[in-house]
Coordinates of C-alpha atoms in Angstrom, one line a residue:
X15 CA 60.7 99.6 229.6
X16 CA 63.6 101.3 231.3
X17 CA 64.0 102.7 234.7
X18 CA 66.6 105.4 235.5
X19 CA 69.0 104.5 238.3
X20 CA 67.7 100.9 238.7
X21 CA 70.5 98.5 239.7
X22 CA 70.0 94.8 238.7
X23 CA 71.5 92.4 241.2
X24 CA 72.3 89.3 239.3
X25 CA 73.3 87.2 242.3
X26 CA 70.1 87.9 244.1
X27 CA 67.9 87.2 241.1
X28 CA 69.7 84.0 240.2
X29 CA 69.1 82.6 243.7
X30 CA 65.4 83.2 243.2
X31 CA 65.5 81.2 239.9
X32 CA 67.4 78.5 241.6
X33 CA 64.8 78.2 244.3
X34 CA 62.1 78.2 241.6
X35 CA 63.8 75.4 239.8
X36 CA 64.1 73.3 242.9
X37 CA 60.4 73.9 243.7
X38 CA 59.4 72.9 240.1
X39 CA 61.4 69.7 240.4
X40 CA 59.8 68.8 243.8
X41 CA 56.3 69.6 242.3
X42 CA 57.1 67.3 239.3
X43 CA 58.3 64.5 241.6
X44 CA 55.0 64.4 243.5
X45 CA 53.0 63.8 240.4
X46 CA 55.4 61.3 238.9
X47 CA 55.4 59.3 242.1
X48 CA 51.6 59.6 242.8
X49 CA 50.3 59.4 239.2
X50 CA 53.1 58.8 236.7
X51 CA 52.2 62.2 235.1
X52 CA 54.6 65.0 234.2
X53 CA 52.7 68.2 234.7
X54 CA 55.1 70.3 232.6
X55 CA 55.1 68.0 229.5
X56 CA 51.6 66.5 229.4
X57 CA 49.4 69.2 230.8
X58 CA 48.9 73.0 230.9
X59 CA 46.8 73.5 234.0
X60 CA 46.5 71.9 237.5
X61 CA 43.0 70.8 236.7
X62 CA 44.0 69.0 233.5
X63 CA 47.0 67.4 235.4
X64 CA 44.6 66.1 238.1
X65 CA 42.3 64.7 235.5
X66 CA 45.2 63.0 233.7
X67 CA 46.3 61.4 237.0
X68 CA 42.8 60.2 237.7
X69 CA 42.2 58.7 234.2
X70 CA 45.6 57.0 234.1
X71 CA 45.7 55.5 237.5
X72 CA 42.2 55.3 239.1
X73 CA 39.5 55.3 236.5
X74 CA 38.1 51.8 235.5
X75 CA 36.6 51.0 232.1
X76 CA 33.0 51.8 231.3
X77 CA 32.6 54.0 234.4
X78 CA 32.3 57.6 233.0
X79 CA 30.1 57.9 229.9
X80 CA 31.0 60.6 227.3
X81 CA 27.7 62.5 226.7
X82 CA 27.2 63.3 223.0
X83 CA 27.5 67.0 222.3
X84 CA 23.9 67.1 221.1
X85 CA 22.6 65.0 223.9
X86 CA 21.1 61.5 223.7
X87 CA 17.9 62.6 221.9
X88 CA 17.6 62.5 218.1
X89 CA 18.2 66.0 216.6
X90 CA 15.1 67.5 215.1
X91 CA 14.3 70.7 213.3
X92 CA 12.3 72.9 215.6
X93 CA 11.2 75.0 212.6
X94 CA 9.9 71.8 210.8
X95 CA 8.0 70.8 213.9
X96 CA 6.5 74.2 214.2
X97 CA 5.3 74.2 210.6
X98 CA 3.8 70.7 210.9
X99 CA 2.0 71.5 214.2
X100 CA 0.6 74.6 212.7
X101 CA -0.5 73.4 209.2
X102 CA -1.7 69.9 210.1
X103 CA -3.1 70.7 213.6
X104 CA -2.5 67.2 214.8
X105 CA 0.0 65.1 216.8
X106 CA 3.3 64.7 215.0
X107 CA 5.9 62.1 216.0
X108 CA 9.2 63.9 216.4
X109 CA 12.3 64.0 218.7
X110 CA 10.7 66.6 221.0
X111 CA 8.1 64.0 222.0
X112 CA 10.7 61.3 222.6
X113 CA 11.7 59.4 219.4
X114 CA 12.2 60.5 215.8
X115 CA 9.9 58.6 213.4
X116 CA 11.9 56.3 211.1
X117 CA 11.2 55.1 207.6
X118 CA 13.0 51.8 206.9
X119 CA 15.4 52.4 209.8
X120 CA 16.3 56.0 208.7
X121 CA 15.0 59.1 210.5
X122 CA 12.4 60.9 208.5
X123 CA 14.2 64.2 208.5
X124 CA 17.1 62.7 206.6
X125 CA 15.0 62.3 203.5
X126 CA 15.5 65.7 202.0
X127 CA 16.6 65.0 198.4
X128 CA 13.9 64.2 195.8
X129 CA 15.3 60.8 194.8
X130 CA 15.5 59.7 198.5
X131 CA 12.0 60.9 199.1
X132 CA 10.7 59.0 196.1
X133 CA 12.6 55.9 197.2
X134 CA 11.0 56.2 200.7
X135 CA 7.5 56.6 199.2
X136 CA 8.1 53.5 197.0
X137 CA 9.1 51.4 200.1
X138 CA 6.2 52.6 202.3
X139 CA 2.8 53.4 201.0
X140 CA 2.0 54.8 204.5
X141 CA 4.6 57.5 204.2
X142 CA 3.5 61.0 202.9
X143 CA 6.4 63.2 202.2
X144 CA 5.8 67.0 202.6
X145 CA 8.4 69.6 201.7
X146 CA 8.9 73.1 203.1
X147 CA 11.9 75.4 202.6
X148 CA 13.1 77.2 205.7
X149 CA 13.4 80.6 203.9
X150 CA 9.7 80.4 202.9
X151 CA 8.7 79.4 206.5
X152 CA 10.6 82.3 208.0
X153 CA 8.9 84.7 205.6
X154 CA 5.5 83.4 206.6
X155 CA 6.3 83.9 210.3
X156 CA 7.3 87.5 209.7
X157 CA 4.1 88.2 207.7
X158 CA 1.6 86.3 209.8
X159 CA 1.1 87.6 213.3
X160 CA -1.4 84.9 214.2
X161 CA 1.0 82.2 213.2
X162 CA 3.9 83.8 215.1
X163 CA 1.8 84.0 218.3
X164 CA 0.8 80.3 217.9
X165 CA 4.4 79.2 217.5
X166 CA 5.6 81.2 220.5
X167 CA 3.0 79.8 222.9
X168 CA 2.6 76.2 221.7
X169 CA 3.6 74.0 224.8
X170 CA 4.7 71.0 222.8
X171 CA 7.1 73.1 220.7
X172 CA 8.7 74.5 223.9
X173 CA 9.5 70.9 225.1
X174 CA 13.1 70.8 223.9
X175 CA 15.3 67.9 224.8
X176 CA 16.7 67.8 228.3
X177 CA 20.1 69.6 228.6
X178 CA 22.1 68.2 231.5
X179 CA 23.9 71.6 231.9
X180 CA 20.5 73.1 233.0
X181 CA 20.9 71.0 236.2
X182 CA 24.4 72.3 236.8
X183 CA 24.1 75.0 239.6
X184 CA 26.7 76.5 241.8
X185 CA 26.8 77.0 245.6
X186 CA 24.1 78.7 247.6
X187 CA 24.9 82.1 249.1
X188 CA 22.6 84.4 251.0
X189 CA 22.4 87.0 253.8
X190 CA 19.3 86.5 256.0
X191 CA 20.0 89.5 258.2
X192 CA 21.9 92.7 257.2
X193 CA 22.6 93.4 260.9
X194 CA 22.1 91.6 264.2
X195 CA 23.0 92.7 267.7
X196 CA 23.0 89.9 270.2
X197 CA 21.5 90.1 273.7
X198 CA 21.8 88.2 276.9
X199 CA 23.5 84.8 276.5
X200 CA 23.3 84.9 272.7
X201 CA 26.5 84.5 270.7
X202 CA 27.1 84.5 267.0
X203 CA 29.0 81.5 265.7
X204 CA 30.8 81.0 262.4
X205 CA 31.3 77.5 261.2
X206 CA 32.1 75.7 257.9
X207 CA 32.2 72.2 256.5
X208 CA 35.6 70.7 256.4
X209 CA 36.7 70.1 252.8
X210 CA 33.1 70.1 251.5
X211 CA 33.7 69.3 247.8
X212 CA 36.3 66.6 248.3
X213 CA 34.1 65.1 251.0
X214 CA 31.2 65.0 248.5
X215 CA 33.4 63.3 245.9
X216 CA 34.6 60.7 248.3
X217 CA 31.3 59.7 250.0
X218 CA 28.6 60.7 247.5
X219 CA 26.7 58.5 245.1
X220 CA 27.7 59.2 241.5
X221 CA 26.4 57.9 238.2
X222 CA 28.3 55.5 236.0
X223 CA 28.0 54.6 232.4
X224 CA 25.2 56.0 230.2
X225 CA 21.6 56.6 231.3
X226 CA 18.3 55.0 230.4
X227 CA 16.1 57.8 229.2
X228 CA 12.4 57.9 229.9
X229 CA 10.3 60.5 228.2
X230 CA 6.7 61.7 228.8
X231 CA 4.4 58.9 229.7
X232 CA 7.3 56.5 229.9
X233 CA 8.3 58.1 233.2
X234 CA 5.2 56.6 234.9
X235 CA 7.0 53.2 234.8
X236 CA 9.5 54.5 237.4
X237 CA 7.6 57.1 239.5
X238 CA 3.9 56.3 239.0
X239 CA 1.4 59.0 238.2
X240 CA 0.6 62.5 239.5
X241 CA 0.1 63.6 242.2
X242 CA 1.6 60.5 243.9
X243 CA 5.0 60.5 242.2
X244 CA 7.6 58.3 244.0
X245 CA 11.2 59.4 243.3
X246 CA 12.8 57.0 245.8
X247 CA 14.2 54.7 243.1
X248 CA 15.5 57.5 240.8
X249 CA 19.2 58.2 240.5
X250 CA 19.9 60.8 237.8
X251 CA 18.3 63.9 236.3
X252 CA 14.7 64.8 236.4
X253 CA 13.0 67.5 234.3
X254 CA 9.7 68.5 235.8
X255 CA 7.4 71.2 237.1
X256 CA 7.4 71.8 240.9
X257 CA 5.3 74.0 243.1
X258 CA 7.2 75.2 246.2
X259 CA 5.5 75.7 249.6
X260 CA 4.8 79.2 250.8
X261 CA 6.1 78.8 254.4
X262 CA 9.6 77.3 254.0
X263 CA 12.2 79.5 255.5
X264 CA 15.2 77.9 253.6
X265 CA 14.2 76.8 250.2
X266 CA 15.8 73.8 248.6
X267 CA 15.8 73.9 244.8
X268 CA 18.0 76.4 242.9
X269 CA 16.6 78.4 240.0
X270 CA 18.6 80.4 237.5
X271 CA 17.1 83.7 236.2
X272 CA 18.7 86.6 234.4
X273 CA 22.2 85.3 235.0
X274 CA 21.7 84.9 238.8
X275 CA 21.3 81.8 240.9
X276 CA 18.4 82.1 243.4
X277 CA 16.8 79.9 246.0
X278 CA 13.2 81.1 246.2
X279 CA 9.6 80.0 246.5
X280 CA 8.0 81.8 243.5
X281 CA 9.0 81.9 239.9
X282 CA 7.4 85.2 239.1
X283 CA 9.0 86.9 242.1
X284 CA 12.3 85.6 240.9
X285 CA 11.9 86.9 237.4
X286 CA 10.9 90.4 238.6
X287 CA 13.2 90.4 241.6
X288 CA 10.2 91.4 243.7
X289 CA 10.8 92.4 247.3
X290 CA 7.1 92.7 248.2
X291 CA 4.8 90.1 249.7
X292 CA 4.0 87.3 247.2
X293 CA 0.5 87.3 245.9
X294 CA 1.0 85.3 242.7
X295 CA -1.2 82.4 241.7
X296 CA -0.1 78.7 241.8
X297 CA 0.7 78.7 238.1
X298 CA 2.7 81.9 238.5
X299 CA 4.7 80.4 241.4
X300 CA 5.4 77.1 239.7
X301 CA 9.0 76.4 238.6
X302 CA 10.0 74.3 235.6
X303 CA 13.5 73.0 235.3
X304 CA 16.0 70.1 235.6
X305 CA 17.3 68.9 238.9
X306 CA 19.4 66.1 240.4
X307 CA 17.2 63.3 241.9
X308 CA 18.7 63.6 245.4
X309 CA 18.0 67.3 245.6
X310 CA 14.5 66.8 244.3
X311 CA 13.7 64.1 246.9
X312 CA 14.8 66.6 249.6
X313 CA 12.5 69.2 248.1
X314 CA 9.5 66.8 248.1
X315 CA 10.3 66.0 251.7
X316 CA 10.2 69.7 252.6
X317 CA 6.8 70.3 250.9
X318 CA 7.4 70.8 247.2
X319 CA 4.8 69.3 245.0
X320 CA 5.7 67.9 241.6
X321 CA 2.9 68.3 239.1
X322 CA 4.4 67.1 235.9
X323 CA 7.5 65.1 234.8
X324 CA 8.6 65.3 231.2
X325 CA 11.9 63.4 231.1
X326 CA 14.1 61.3 233.4
X327 CA 17.8 60.2 232.9
X328 CA 18.1 57.0 235.1
X329 CA 21.6 55.9 236.0
X330 CA 23.3 53.2 237.9
X331 CA 25.3 54.7 240.7
X332 CA 28.3 53.8 242.8
X333 CA 28.9 54.9 246.4
X334 CA 31.7 54.5 248.9
X335 CA 30.9 51.9 251.6
X336 CA 32.7 52.9 254.8
X337 CA 32.3 49.4 256.3
X338 CA 34.0 47.5 253.4
X339 CA 36.0 50.6 252.2
X340 CA 35.1 49.6 248.6
X341 CA 33.3 51.3 245.7
X342 CA 33.0 55.0 245.1
X343 CA 33.9 56.6 241.8
X344 CA 36.6 59.0 243.2
X345 CA 37.4 57.4 246.5
X346 CA 40.8 55.9 245.7
X347 CA 42.0 59.2 244.0
X348 CA 40.8 61.3 247.0
X349 CA 42.4 59.0 249.6
X350 CA 45.7 59.1 247.7
X351 CA 46.1 62.8 248.0
X352 CA 44.3 63.1 251.3
X353 CA 46.9 60.9 252.9
X354 CA 49.7 63.2 251.6
X355 CA 47.8 66.3 252.7
X356 CA 47.2 65.0 256.2
X357 CA 50.8 63.9 256.7
X358 CA 52.0 67.2 255.6
X359 CA 49.6 69.0 258.0
X360 CA 51.6 67.6 261.0
X361 CA 50.2 66.4 264.3
X362 CA 47.0 67.9 265.7
X363 CA 47.1 70.0 268.8
X364 CA 45.8 67.1 270.9
X365 CA 48.8 64.9 270.1
X366 CA 51.0 66.0 273.0
X367 CA 52.5 62.5 273.8
X368 CA 53.0 59.1 272.1
X369 CA 49.7 57.7 273.5
X370 CA 47.7 60.7 272.0
X371 CA 49.5 60.2 268.7
X372 CA 48.6 56.5 268.5
X373 CA 45.0 57.3 269.3
X374 CA 45.0 60.0 266.6
X375 CA 46.3 57.5 264.0
X376 CA 43.7 54.9 265.1
X377 CA 40.8 57.3 264.9
X378 CA 41.8 58.6 261.6
X379 CA 42.0 55.1 260.1
X380 CA 38.6 54.2 261.5
X381 CA 37.0 57.4 260.2
X382 CA 38.6 58.0 256.9
X383 CA 39.9 54.5 256.1
X384 CA 43.4 55.8 255.5
X385 CA 46.5 54.5 257.3
X386 CA 48.9 57.3 258.0
X387 CA 52.7 56.8 258.3
X388 CA 53.8 58.3 261.6
X389 CA 57.3 58.8 260.3
X390 CA 56.0 61.0 257.5
X391 CA 53.8 63.2 259.7
X392 CA 55.5 66.6 259.9
X393 CA 54.3 70.1 259.2
X394 CA 55.2 71.2 255.7
X395 CA 53.1 74.0 254.3
X396 CA 54.6 73.9 250.8
X397 CA 54.0 70.2 250.4
X398 CA 50.6 70.4 251.9
X399 CA 49.5 73.0 249.3
X400 CA 50.0 70.5 246.4
X401 CA 47.6 67.7 247.5
X402 CA 45.1 70.4 248.7
X403 CA 45.2 71.9 245.2
X404 CA 44.6 68.4 243.7
X405 CA 41.7 67.7 246.0
X406 CA 39.9 71.0 245.3
X407 CA 40.8 71.6 241.6
X408 CA 40.0 68.2 240.3
X409 CA 36.2 68.0 239.9
X410 CA 35.8 71.3 238.0
X411 CA 37.4 69.7 234.9
X412 CA 34.6 67.2 234.7
X413 CA 32.0 70.0 234.2
X414 CA 34.0 71.9 231.6
X415 CA 32.1 73.2 228.6
X416 CA 33.0 71.5 225.3
X417 CA 32.7 74.6 223.1
X418 CA 35.3 77.0 224.5
X419 CA 36.5 80.0 222.4
X420 CA 39.8 79.7 220.5
X421 CA 42.1 82.6 219.7
X422 CA 44.4 82.1 216.7
X423 CA 47.3 84.3 215.5
X424 CA 46.8 84.7 211.8
X425 CA 49.7 85.9 209.6
X426 CA 48.5 85.2 206.0
X427 CA 45.4 85.9 204.0
X428 CA 44.7 82.2 203.1
X429 CA 44.3 81.2 206.7
X430 CA 42.2 84.2 207.5
X431 CA 39.9 83.4 204.5
X432 CA 39.7 79.8 205.7
X433 CA 38.5 80.8 209.1
X434 CA 36.0 83.3 207.9
X435 CA 34.4 81.0 205.3
X436 CA 34.4 77.8 207.3
X437 CA 30.7 77.0 208.0
X438 CA 31.7 75.2 211.3
X439 CA 33.2 78.3 212.8
X440 CA 31.5 81.2 214.5
X441 CA 33.7 84.3 214.5
X442 CA 33.7 86.1 217.9
X443 CA 36.2 88.9 217.4
X444 CA 38.9 90.1 215.1
X445 CA 41.7 92.3 216.5
X446 CA 44.4 93.7 214.1
X447 CA 47.7 93.9 215.9
X448 CA 49.8 95.4 213.1
X449 CA 50.2 95.1 209.3
X450 CA 51.3 91.5 209.5
X451 CA 49.4 89.9 212.4
X452 CA 45.7 89.6 213.3
X453 CA 44.1 87.9 216.3
X454 CA 41.0 85.9 215.4
X455 CA 38.7 84.5 218.1
X456 CA 36.3 81.8 217.1
X457 CA 34.3 78.9 218.4
X458 CA 32.5 76.0 216.8
X459 CA 28.9 76.1 215.6
X460 CA 26.6 74.1 217.8
X461 CA 26.2 71.4 215.2
X462 CA 30.0 70.9 214.9
X463 CA 30.8 70.6 218.6
X464 CA 32.5 67.3 219.6
X465 CA 32.2 66.2 223.3
X466 CA 35.4 66.2 225.3
X467 CA 36.3 62.6 226.4
X468 CA 37.4 63.8 229.9
X469 CA 34.1 65.6 230.8
X470 CA 30.7 64.5 232.0
X471 CA 28.5 67.4 233.2
X472 CA 26.1 65.0 235.0
X473 CA 28.8 64.0 237.4
X474 CA 29.5 67.7 238.0
X475 CA 25.8 68.3 238.7
X476 CA 25.8 65.6 241.3
X477 CA 28.9 67.1 242.9
X478 CA 27.4 70.5 243.5
X479 CA 24.0 69.1 244.5
X480 CA 25.6 66.9 247.2
X481 CA 27.5 69.9 248.5
X482 CA 24.4 72.0 248.7
X483 CA 22.5 69.3 250.5
X484 CA 25.4 68.9 253.0
X485 CA 25.1 72.6 253.9
X486 CA 21.3 72.3 254.0
X487 CA 21.4 69.7 256.7
X488 CA 22.5 72.4 259.1
X489 CA 20.4 75.2 257.6
X490 CA 17.1 73.4 258.0
X491 CA 17.9 72.5 261.7
X492 CA 19.2 76.0 262.5
X493 CA 16.2 77.5 260.7
X494 CA 15.6 81.2 261.5
X495 CA 18.7 81.5 263.6
X496 CA 20.9 81.6 260.5
X497 CA 22.2 85.0 259.6
X498 CA 24.4 84.2 256.6
X499 CA 25.6 81.2 254.5
X500 CA 28.0 80.8 251.7
X501 CA 28.9 77.5 249.9
X502 CA 30.3 75.6 252.9
X503 CA 30.0 78.0 255.8
X504 CA 27.3 79.4 258.0
X505 CA 26.9 82.3 260.5
X506 CA 24.2 81.8 263.1
X507 CA 22.9 82.8 266.5
X508 CA 23.7 80.4 269.4
X509 CA 21.2 81.0 272.2
X510 CA 22.7 78.5 274.7
X511 CA 19.4 76.7 275.0
X512 CA 20.2 73.0 275.4
X513 CA 16.9 72.1 273.6
X514 CA 18.0 73.9 270.4
X515 CA 20.1 72.4 267.7
X516 CA 23.8 73.2 268.0
X517 CA 26.1 71.9 265.2
X518 CA 28.9 69.7 266.5
X519 CA 32.4 70.5 265.4
X520 CA 35.1 67.9 264.6
X521 CA 38.4 67.4 262.8
X522 CA 37.5 65.0 260.0
X523 CA 36.0 65.5 256.5
X524 CA 32.4 66.5 256.5
X525 CA 32.5 67.7 260.1
X526 CA 31.8 71.3 261.0
X527 CA 34.8 73.3 262.0
X528 CA 34.9 76.5 264.0
X529 CA 36.2 79.4 261.8
X530 CA 36.9 81.6 264.8
X531 CA 39.2 79.1 266.6
X532 CA 42.2 81.0 265.3
X533 CA 41.3 83.8 267.7
X534 CA 41.4 81.3 270.5
X535 CA 39.3 78.3 271.5
X536 CA 35.8 79.4 272.5
X537 CA 35.9 82.6 270.5
X538 CA 32.6 84.0 269.2
X539 CA 31.2 87.1 267.5
X540 CA 29.7 89.8 269.6
X541 CA 28.6 92.2 266.9
X542 CA 28.3 91.6 263.1
X543 CA 27.4 93.7 260.1
X544 CA 27.1 92.1 256.7
X545 CA 26.7 94.4 253.8
X546 CA 26.3 93.3 250.2
X547 CA 27.5 95.8 247.6
X548 CA 27.3 95.7 243.9
X549 CA 28.2 98.1 241.0
X550 CA 25.6 99.0 238.4
X551 CA 28.4 98.7 235.8
X552 CA 30.3 95.5 236.3
X553 CA 28.0 93.9 239.0
X554 CA 30.6 92.5 241.3
X555 CA 29.4 91.2 244.7
X556 CA 31.4 91.9 247.9
X557 CA 30.9 91.1 251.5
X558 CA 32.3 93.1 254.3
X559 CA 32.2 91.5 257.8
X560 CA 33.6 93.7 260.5
X561 CA 33.5 91.7 263.7
X562 CA 34.4 92.0 267.4
X563 CA 35.6 88.7 268.9
X564 CA 35.8 87.9 272.6
X565 CA 38.3 85.2 273.2
X566 CA 38.3 83.3 276.5
X567 CA 42.0 82.5 276.1
X568 CA 43.5 85.6 274.5
X569 CA 45.4 88.0 276.7
X570 CA 43.4 91.2 277.7
X571 CA 45.8 93.5 275.8
X572 CA 45.4 91.6 272.5
X573 CA 41.7 91.4 273.0
X574 CA 41.4 95.2 273.5
X575 CA 43.5 95.9 270.5
X576 CA 41.5 93.5 268.3
X577 CA 38.2 95.0 269.5
X578 CA 39.4 98.6 269.0
X579 CA 40.7 97.9 265.4
X580 CA 37.5 96.1 264.4
X581 CA 35.4 98.8 265.9
X582 CA 37.2 101.5 264.1
X583 CA 36.9 99.6 260.9
X584 CA 33.1 99.2 261.4
X585 CA 32.7 103.0 262.1
X586 CA 34.7 103.8 259.0
X587 CA 32.6 101.5 256.9
X588 CA 29.4 103.0 258.2
X589 CA 30.6 106.5 257.5
X590 CA 31.6 105.7 253.9
X591 CA 28.4 103.9 253.3
X592 CA 26.3 106.9 254.4
X593 CA 28.5 109.2 252.2
X594 CA 28.2 106.9 249.2
X595 CA 32.0 106.5 249.0
X596 CA 32.2 102.7 249.0
X597 CA 33.8 101.5 245.8
X598 CA 35.5 98.5 244.3
X599 CA 38.5 98.1 242.1
X600 CA 37.8 96.6 238.6
X601 CA 40.9 95.6 236.8
X602 CA 40.9 95.2 233.0
X603 CA 43.3 95.4 230.1
X604 CA 43.3 96.9 226.6
X605 CA 45.6 97.6 223.7
X606 CA 47.1 101.1 223.4
X607 CA 47.8 103.0 220.2
X608 CA 51.1 101.0 219.8
X609 CA 49.3 97.7 220.3
X610 CA 50.9 97.1 223.7
X611 CA 48.8 95.6 226.4
X612 CA 48.2 97.9 229.4
X613 CA 46.3 97.4 232.6
X614 CA 43.3 99.6 233.4
X615 CA 42.2 100.2 237.0
X616 CA 38.6 101.6 237.3
X617 CA 36.8 102.7 240.5
X618 CA 33.1 102.0 240.5
X619 CA 30.7 103.5 243.0
X620 CA 28.6 100.8 244.7
X621 CA 25.1 100.7 246.0
X622 CA 23.6 98.3 248.5
X623 CA 21.4 95.5 247.2
X624 CA 19.6 92.4 248.4
X625 CA 18.4 90.5 245.4
X626 CA 18.8 87.1 247.0
X627 CA 16.3 87.5 249.8
X628 CA 13.3 89.5 250.8
X629 CA 14.3 92.9 252.3
X630 CA 12.4 93.8 255.4
X631 CA 12.0 97.4 256.6
X632 CA 13.9 96.5 259.7
X633 CA 15.5 93.1 259.5
X634 CA 16.7 93.3 263.1
X635 CA 13.1 93.7 264.4
X636 CA 12.0 90.9 262.1
X637 CA 14.5 88.5 263.6
X638 CA 13.6 89.6 267.2
X639 CA 10.0 88.7 266.5
X640 CA 10.8 85.2 265.2
X641 CA 13.6 84.1 267.5

C-alpha cells in the first residue's frame, strides 16, 4: 500500500518503538518477580500467563481435578439403549441410569466381536448377547413412525449424563423499566459491586478434587425424598426439575433457551418469548436443568419447589477464613496482585495527613488481610493496569472449552489428504488462498477430545454463580425499585424513606461503590431513559443511557453545560428512534479477489426489543402503581 506525498519520520517512529520496548521489559519484569513466568516466551495470551503464574506458584497438589472430556459416567450408545428399551420393553441397566453393566469386569458394550461375545457367554450363563447393527436400526427408525415417536418421547432415553457446562451461565442483565421520571424527593442511584469476580474468587467456596457422584435413587442418601429435599449439605452441581413461584419479582435461577440467557418463572413463556400474562400449567412452567448448589439453595429459599433430582456431583470445598486468613483456592494469588494494584492506585482521597494514612493502612489490613507498603503507594496508572488485568482475566481460562477450532496452513497434498481422511477430525471450512496454499479449519470429533489440564468448568460455574448471588443480595432487598441491572451494577430509585433499604457504599472489595461519584460527591440521576436495541441480522444488544446529573459540589456553569449536552443527546436519540434511524456498526472481514483481507463496515437498522422481561403497555404507570 502506498500513499502519495506521505513523509515517514524515522526519528519520531523509533522513539515510539523505544517506548514500547521499555514498556514490554517492565511488563515482563512484573511477571518474573511475581510468578517466575516470562509472558513472551511461555504464553500467548494474558489469560494463559495468569494461569501459568497460578499453577506454578500458588496451586497445591490434588486441588483442581481434571474432568474427563466425556464426563465421569460410562459412555453408552444411546441408539443401543433406544433399541433395547423398544424391543424388550423392560428396564435395562445402562450408563444413562447410572452404571454400565459389566461382565467379568468389562462393560457389556465392549463385547462386539463374535469371539469376545462367545467368551463372555462361556464365562457367564446369565449373560444373553444380542446384536444389532446401527445401519439396520437407523433404517427401522426411518420406516417405522410409531417406533420413531416412542424413541423421541421416552423419558429414560432423554436422561443423558450430567454435563457440567450446562450449569455454566453468564451474568444477569435486565431492564425493568424502559423509562422512569422521578417525582418529589426521589432520586435515581447508580451503584456497582467493587471488583465482583475477583471478590468471588477470593471469598467464595470452591470445589477441590473430584466429585462423588449420586444418580437417581442414590441422591436420597444426601437430600432425602420429595417434596422435603434438604440441600443444606450439598456442595456441587445438581441436576433437577424445579417449579418457580408465580409472584417473585426478581427470579433466581438462570435458564438458557434459543441461545439467550433468561431469568424467568415459566419455561413455556421462555421458549416462546411470550410477553402476555402467563396461563401455563404447572408442568409447562417447570424447568429442568443443572445448577450450582448455592444458587439452588437460594432459589428454594425464595419459593422454588424441587420435584425431582436425577444426579448430584458432591464435592469437598475450600473457603477463605477471614479470621485465620487461611484456606481459599485462589486467595493467595488474588492477594498477591491485589497488593500491587492497591499500591499503584495511590492514597485514597481521605488520606490528607499522616494520621489518616496510618488509619487507611490499618483498616485495609483488617478488611482484606493484606499489608501495604506505604513507601510503594503512589499513583501509577500504567502499573495499576497490569495487576487489574491479572485479577479480571484469570478465571476465564478455567472455563475454557476443550475442543476449540484449529486453522492449519496446508501446502502439500499429502497433509491435506491426511486431514480430510482422519476419522478424529471434523472439517469446518476450507479456504483456497492461491495455487499453493489452502487454509483448513478443523476440530476434533467428540470421542477424540482430550481434557485440558488447566481447565475445570465446575470451578467456572461456581465463580459466575457466586457473582450472580452477590448482585442478587441487593436486588431482592431493593425489589421493585430496581430499574436496571447488569453483571455487577444496579440502577434503582432512592425514595429517601429511612425505613426502606438503601445499599451502603464503601471502598473495599465486595462493597457497593457509587458510579456517579466522578460527577461530584452526592450526584444522582434526575432523568433516565434506557433503550435496548437489536438488529434482526446480527442481533447485537446495545444500551443507551442519556442522563442528567445534579451535583451538589459541581460549579453551576459546569452543571448547566452537562445538563444541556445530556438533554440535547436525549432529544436527538428520541427523534432518531421515532424516525427509525438508529443503527449500529457491524465490522467484519473477508478476502477480496486477490486474496487480501479487507475490513467491511456494515450499518444495520435496529428495532426496539424487550425479550428479557415482560413488556407492559406503559411501564411508567406500572412502576407508579407498585412503588
